[in-house]
Coordinates of C-alpha atoms in Angstrom, one line a residue:
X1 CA -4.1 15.2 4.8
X2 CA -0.5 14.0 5.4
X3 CA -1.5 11.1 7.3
X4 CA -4.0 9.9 4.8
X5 CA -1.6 9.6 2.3
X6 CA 0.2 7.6 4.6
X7 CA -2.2 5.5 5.6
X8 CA -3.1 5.2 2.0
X9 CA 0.3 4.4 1.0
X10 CA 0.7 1.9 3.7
X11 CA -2.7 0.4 2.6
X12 CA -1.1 0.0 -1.1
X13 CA 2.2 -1.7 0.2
X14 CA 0.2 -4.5 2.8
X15 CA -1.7 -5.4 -0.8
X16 CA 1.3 -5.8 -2.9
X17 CA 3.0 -7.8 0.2
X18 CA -0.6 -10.2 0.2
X19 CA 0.3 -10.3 -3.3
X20 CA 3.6 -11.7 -3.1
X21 CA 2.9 -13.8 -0.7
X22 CA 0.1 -15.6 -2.6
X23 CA 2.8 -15.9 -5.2
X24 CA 5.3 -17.5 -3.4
X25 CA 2.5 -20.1 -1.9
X26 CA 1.5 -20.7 -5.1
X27 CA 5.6 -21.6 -6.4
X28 CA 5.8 -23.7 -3.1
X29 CA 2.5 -25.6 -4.1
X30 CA 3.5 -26.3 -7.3
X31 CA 7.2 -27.8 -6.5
X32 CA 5.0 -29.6 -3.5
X33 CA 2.8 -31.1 -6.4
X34 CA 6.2 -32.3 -8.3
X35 CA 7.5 -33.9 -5.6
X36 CA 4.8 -36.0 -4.7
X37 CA 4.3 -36.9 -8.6
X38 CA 8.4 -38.0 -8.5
X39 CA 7.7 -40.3 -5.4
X40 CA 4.7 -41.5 -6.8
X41 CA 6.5 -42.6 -10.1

């Protein structure tokens, strides 16, 4: 039962860290866009 709940908990934290991740790809993206607009100007 213990190890479940670790598992389960470990499960929860790889999802929140996907999360995240797609977040920061997402800010990177979006500064990527500006730049190219700037040089583009």
């Amino acid at each position: 039962m213990v190890d479940f709940n670790k598992k389960m908990k470990s499960l929860k934290n790889f999802d929140f860290d996907i999360s995240v991740q797609k977040k920061q790809v997402q800010i990177l993206d979006m500064i990527f866009q500006q730049i190219l607009l700037n040089q583009w100007k």
